[in-house]
Amino acid sequence: MNAITPIQPEDPADRTARHLRMLAELEELGMRLARATAAKALAELAEPEEPEDLEASLPPEPLAAEPRPEAALAATPRRASPRQAGTGSARKIDPVTSFIRLAKAVCELIALESGLAAGPATTSGLVSPALRADPRRETLLKAFREVTEHTQDRSAVRCEFTHRMDQELTADPEQLLGYPEIFYPLCKALGIALDVSKLSDEIIGMSPATDADGIPIPEEDPYGDNPPTPRATSPP
């Protein structure tokens, strides 16, 4: 017998990127179906209501003489079984209900995509406690989500950013690197054109200085120790 070739383990980042591409495709298909279903539902709602059946409002016709039991049984046609009836008796699906189900499915796909995109990039597949405790991580992820809102294939790009960012944060346990020192090089490496208007002051590098405990240090007042003495000036 031939030896079975061992399967090489897939890199977690590559697997997550593949899953994100699949989710993006499912989202696009779901949105196309949802748009078509919504258009069908709106078209049916815009149609005028059919008038009441006139035959139903007419008085019932007088009953004829009852036939003999043998004749009634012979004249009664045999009912077709559900299998023989075919697809003609299939129940019509309400387009509004279909649209609601599709919209719910798309929302669940978006939530799953967001969870994967903001998920871990470590070898074990889990975010380490040190990364979870790093306050820079959530701020960097939020800023990158905002600047890649309209980026093509944003799911894969966000996953790659998360992977590289986690590597940078793991290599800096003392948290010596600031937001700009991490954010800008990663965006440049991924080819992301930044819209500075969407970035916070922390990311831009304009946040106030803080002490070792993270408390903002007030700016120095040049007149704090020796305030100027007001003096009256002589008229010209």
Short mmCIF file of C-alpha atoms in Angstrom, two decimals:
data_model
loop_
_atom_site.label_atom_id
_atom_site.label_comp_id
_atom_site.label_asym_id
_atom_site.label_seq_id
_atom_site.Cartn_x
_atom_site.Cartn_y
_atom_site.Cartn_z
CA MET A 1 0.00 0.00 0.00
CA ASN A 2 1.15 3.50 -0.75
CA ALA A 3 2.09 5.64 2.21
CA ILE A 4 -0.32 8.44 2.96
CA THR A 5 1.23 11.83 2.41
CA PRO A 6 1.01 13.82 5.63
CA ILE A 7 -1.04 17.00 5.38
CA GLN A 8 0.89 20.13 6.23
CA PRO A 9 -0.83 22.26 8.87
CA GLU A 10 -2.29 25.46 7.44
CA ASP A 11 -1.09 28.76 8.81
CA PRO A 12 -3.83 30.35 10.97
CA ALA A 13 -3.52 33.69 9.18
CA ASP A 14 -3.87 32.05 5.75
CA ARG A 15 -6.85 30.02 6.92
CA THR A 16 -8.55 33.11 8.35
CA ALA A 17 -7.91 35.04 5.12
CA ARG A 18 -9.45 32.21 3.10
CA HIS A 19 -12.50 32.13 5.35
CA LEU A 20 -12.88 35.88 5.06
CA ARG A 21 -12.85 35.68 1.26
CA MET A 22 -15.57 33.03 1.40
CA LEU A 23 -17.65 35.16 3.77
CA ALA A 24 -17.26 38.19 1.50
CA GLU A 25 -18.53 36.17 -1.45
CA LEU A 26 -21.48 34.87 0.56
CA GLU A 27 -22.32 38.40 1.66
CA GLU A 28 -22.35 39.61 -1.94
CA LEU A 29 -24.59 36.75 -3.02
CA GLY A 30 -26.89 37.35 -0.06
CA MET A 31 -27.18 41.04 -0.88
CA ARG A 32 -28.00 40.29 -4.53
CA LEU A 33 -30.74 37.89 -3.46
CA ALA A 34 -32.01 40.35 -0.86
CA ARG A 35 -32.21 43.17 -3.44
CA ALA A 36 -34.10 40.96 -5.90
CA THR A 37 -36.49 39.75 -3.20
CA ALA A 38 -37.07 43.30 -1.96
CA ALA A 39 -37.87 44.49 -5.48
CA LYS A 40 -40.34 41.64 -5.92
CA ALA A 41 -41.99 42.37 -2.57
CA LEU A 42 -42.31 46.09 -3.32
CA ALA A 43 -43.77 45.35 -6.77
CA GLU A 44 -46.41 43.08 -5.27
CA LEU A 45 -47.28 45.63 -2.59
CA ALA A 46 -47.70 48.32 -5.25
CA GLU A 47 -50.19 46.25 -7.24
CA PRO A 48 -53.86 47.26 -6.73
CA GLU A 49 -56.00 44.88 -4.77
CA GLU A 50 -58.13 42.54 -6.84
CA PRO A 51 -61.90 43.17 -6.68
CA GLU A 52 -64.01 40.72 -4.78
CA ASP A 53 -65.21 37.66 -6.68
CA LEU A 54 -68.68 38.34 -8.02
CA GLU A 55 -69.56 34.68 -8.04
CA ALA A 56 -69.04 34.51 -4.29
CA SER A 57 -71.59 37.32 -3.77
CA LEU A 58 -74.31 35.65 -5.86
CA PRO A 59 -76.95 33.58 -4.07
CA PRO A 60 -76.33 29.84 -4.20
CA GLU A 61 -78.10 27.90 -6.91
CA PRO A 62 -80.87 25.54 -5.86
CA LEU A 63 -79.70 22.03 -5.19
CA ALA A 64 -80.63 19.39 -7.73
CA ALA A 65 -82.14 16.11 -6.81
CA GLU A 66 -79.73 13.98 -4.89
CA PRO A 67 -78.32 11.16 -7.07
CA ARG A 68 -78.38 7.57 -6.04
CA PRO A 69 -75.42 6.52 -3.83
CA GLU A 70 -74.10 4.12 -6.47
CA ALA A 71 -74.16 6.82 -9.15
CA ALA A 72 -72.48 9.36 -6.84
CA LEU A 73 -69.61 6.97 -6.09
CA ALA A 74 -69.12 6.20 -9.77
CA ALA A 75 -69.10 9.92 -10.71
CA THR A 76 -66.67 10.92 -7.96
CA PRO A 77 -63.15 11.20 -9.46
CA ARG A 78 -60.30 9.57 -7.64
CA ARG A 79 -58.11 12.05 -5.79
CA ALA A 80 -54.52 12.22 -6.81
CA SER A 81 -51.95 11.61 -4.11
CA PRO A 82 -49.57 14.45 -3.13
CA ARG A 83 -46.82 12.77 -5.10
CA GLN A 84 -49.01 12.55 -8.20
CA ALA A 85 -50.18 16.13 -7.87
CA GLY A 86 -46.74 17.38 -8.88
CA THR A 87 -45.46 20.85 -8.17
CA GLY A 88 -48.67 22.63 -9.04
CA SER A 89 -49.83 22.59 -5.42
CA ALA A 90 -46.59 24.04 -4.03
CA ARG A 91 -47.15 26.75 -1.46
CA LYS A 92 -46.26 30.25 -2.57
CA ILE A 93 -43.49 31.86 -0.51
CA ASP A 94 -44.11 35.39 0.73
CA PRO A 95 -41.35 37.67 -0.67
CA VAL A 96 -41.44 39.86 2.44
CA THR A 97 -40.70 36.86 4.64
CA SER A 98 -37.93 35.77 2.28
CA PHE A 99 -36.39 39.24 2.42
CA ILE A 100 -36.43 39.28 6.24
CA ARG A 101 -34.70 35.90 6.35
CA LEU A 102 -32.07 36.98 3.83
CA ALA A 103 -31.41 40.22 5.70
CA LYS A 104 -30.93 38.30 8.93
CA ALA A 105 -28.53 35.89 7.24
CA VAL A 106 -26.48 38.75 5.78
CA CYS A 107 -26.28 40.45 9.19
CA GLU A 108 -25.02 37.23 10.74
CA LEU A 109 -22.39 36.91 8.02
CA ILE A 110 -21.23 40.49 8.63
CA ALA A 111 -20.96 39.82 12.37
CA LEU A 112 -18.96 36.67 11.71
CA GLU A 113 -16.70 38.53 9.28
CA SER A 114 -16.04 41.28 11.81
CA GLY A 115 -15.18 38.74 14.46
CA LEU A 116 -12.69 36.99 12.20
CA ALA A 117 -11.17 40.23 10.92
CA ALA A 118 -10.58 41.53 14.44
CA GLY A 119 -9.57 38.12 15.71
CA PRO A 120 -6.22 36.73 16.69
CA ALA A 121 -3.16 36.25 14.57
CA THR A 122 -1.12 34.21 17.02
CA THR A 123 0.13 30.73 16.27
CA SER A 124 -2.22 29.12 18.76
CA GLY A 125 -5.23 30.85 17.22
CA LEU A 126 -6.11 32.68 20.44
CA VAL A 127 -5.39 36.21 21.56
CA SER A 128 -2.94 36.08 24.43
CA PRO A 129 -3.86 37.75 27.74
CA ALA A 130 -1.03 40.24 27.23
CA LEU A 131 -2.48 41.35 23.89
CA ARG A 132 -5.97 41.64 25.34
CA ALA A 133 -4.63 43.83 28.13
CA ASP A 134 -2.70 46.10 25.75
CA PRO A 135 -4.79 49.30 25.42
CA ARG A 136 -3.22 50.09 22.06
CA ARG A 137 -4.74 47.09 20.30
CA GLU A 138 -8.39 48.12 20.25
CA THR A 139 -7.53 51.72 19.31
CA LEU A 140 -5.38 50.58 16.39
CA LEU A 141 -8.01 48.13 15.16
CA LYS A 142 -10.73 50.76 15.32
CA ALA A 143 -8.64 53.28 13.40
CA PHE A 144 -7.78 50.75 10.70
CA ARG A 145 -11.42 49.73 10.29
CA GLU A 146 -12.34 53.34 9.68
CA VAL A 147 -9.66 54.01 7.04
CA THR A 148 -10.45 50.75 5.20
CA GLU A 149 -14.22 51.17 5.16
CA HIS A 150 -14.29 51.40 1.35
CA THR A 151 -11.15 49.37 0.59
CA GLN A 152 -11.51 46.51 -1.87
CA ASP A 153 -11.13 43.09 -0.22
CA ARG A 154 -11.09 44.85 3.14
CA SER A 155 -11.64 41.64 5.08
CA ALA A 156 -8.34 40.12 3.99
CA VAL A 157 -6.53 43.44 4.43
CA ARG A 158 -7.86 43.84 7.97
CA CYS A 159 -6.87 40.30 8.81
CA GLU A 160 -3.32 40.92 7.59
CA PHE A 161 -3.14 44.19 9.53
CA THR A 162 -4.30 42.41 12.70
CA HIS A 163 -1.68 39.71 12.20
CA ARG A 164 1.17 42.19 11.77
CA MET A 165 -0.08 44.50 14.51
CA ASP A 166 -0.23 41.65 17.03
CA GLN A 167 3.35 40.77 16.16
CA GLU A 168 4.44 44.36 16.80
CA LEU A 169 2.56 44.56 20.10
CA THR A 170 3.90 41.20 21.27
CA ALA A 171 7.45 42.33 20.54
CA ASP A 172 6.86 45.51 22.59
CA PRO A 173 5.60 44.30 26.00
CA GLU A 174 6.86 47.49 27.68
CA GLN A 175 4.55 49.50 25.39
CA LEU A 176 7.32 51.85 24.33
CA LEU A 177 6.01 52.29 20.80
CA GLY A 178 3.30 54.85 20.28
CA TYR A 179 0.31 54.69 17.98
CA PRO A 180 1.93 56.50 15.01
CA GLU A 181 5.04 54.30 15.19
CA ILE A 182 2.90 51.20 14.73
CA PHE A 183 0.00 52.44 12.62
CA TYR A 184 1.71 54.35 9.81
CA PRO A 185 4.39 51.75 8.89
CA LEU A 186 1.79 48.99 8.76
CA CYS A 187 -0.54 51.03 6.55
CA LYS A 188 2.34 51.89 4.24
CA ALA A 189 3.37 48.22 4.01
CA LEU A 190 -0.20 47.24 3.08
CA GLY A 191 -0.55 50.06 0.55
CA ILE A 192 -3.41 51.84 2.37
CA ALA A 193 -4.05 55.46 1.38
CA LEU A 194 -4.87 57.23 4.62
CA ASP A 195 -7.58 59.82 5.10
CA VAL A 196 -6.24 61.84 8.01
CA SER A 197 -9.67 63.33 8.67
CA LYS A 198 -10.85 59.90 9.89
CA LEU A 199 -7.96 59.44 12.34
CA SER A 200 -8.07 60.37 15.98
CA ASP A 201 -5.52 62.63 17.64
CA GLU A 202 -3.95 59.59 19.31
CA ILE A 203 -3.21 57.92 15.98
CA ILE A 204 -1.97 61.12 14.39
CA GLY A 205 0.36 61.68 17.34
CA MET A 206 -1.24 64.78 18.81
CA SER A 207 -2.42 63.22 22.06
CA PRO A 208 -1.29 64.90 25.28
CA ALA A 209 1.70 63.48 27.10
CA THR A 210 1.00 61.07 29.95
CA ASP A 211 2.94 59.92 32.98
CA ALA A 212 3.80 56.34 33.93
CA ASP A 213 0.24 55.75 35.15
CA GLY A 214 -1.33 57.01 31.92
CA ILE A 215 -2.53 60.29 33.46
CA PRO A 216 -2.29 63.28 31.08
CA ILE A 217 0.41 65.75 32.02
CA PRO A 218 -0.85 69.34 31.90
CA GLU A 219 1.01 71.68 29.63
CA GLU A 220 3.45 74.02 31.28
CA ASP A 221 2.20 77.51 31.97
CA PRO A 222 4.98 80.02 31.33
CA TYR A 223 3.30 82.39 33.78
CA GLY A 224 2.53 79.79 36.43
CA ASP A 225 5.40 80.68 38.78
CA ASN A 226 5.89 84.35 37.92
CA PRO A 227 2.63 85.81 36.67
CA PRO A 228 2.95 89.26 35.09
CA THR A 229 2.04 92.23 37.27
CA PRO A 230 -0.62 94.41 35.64
CA ARG A 231 0.51 97.98 35.26
CA ALA A 232 -1.33 101.03 34.06
CA THR A 233 0.09 102.53 30.92
CA SER A 234 0.37 106.26 30.42
CA PRO A 235 -1.89 107.71 27.78
CA PRO A 236 -0.22 108.72 24.52
#
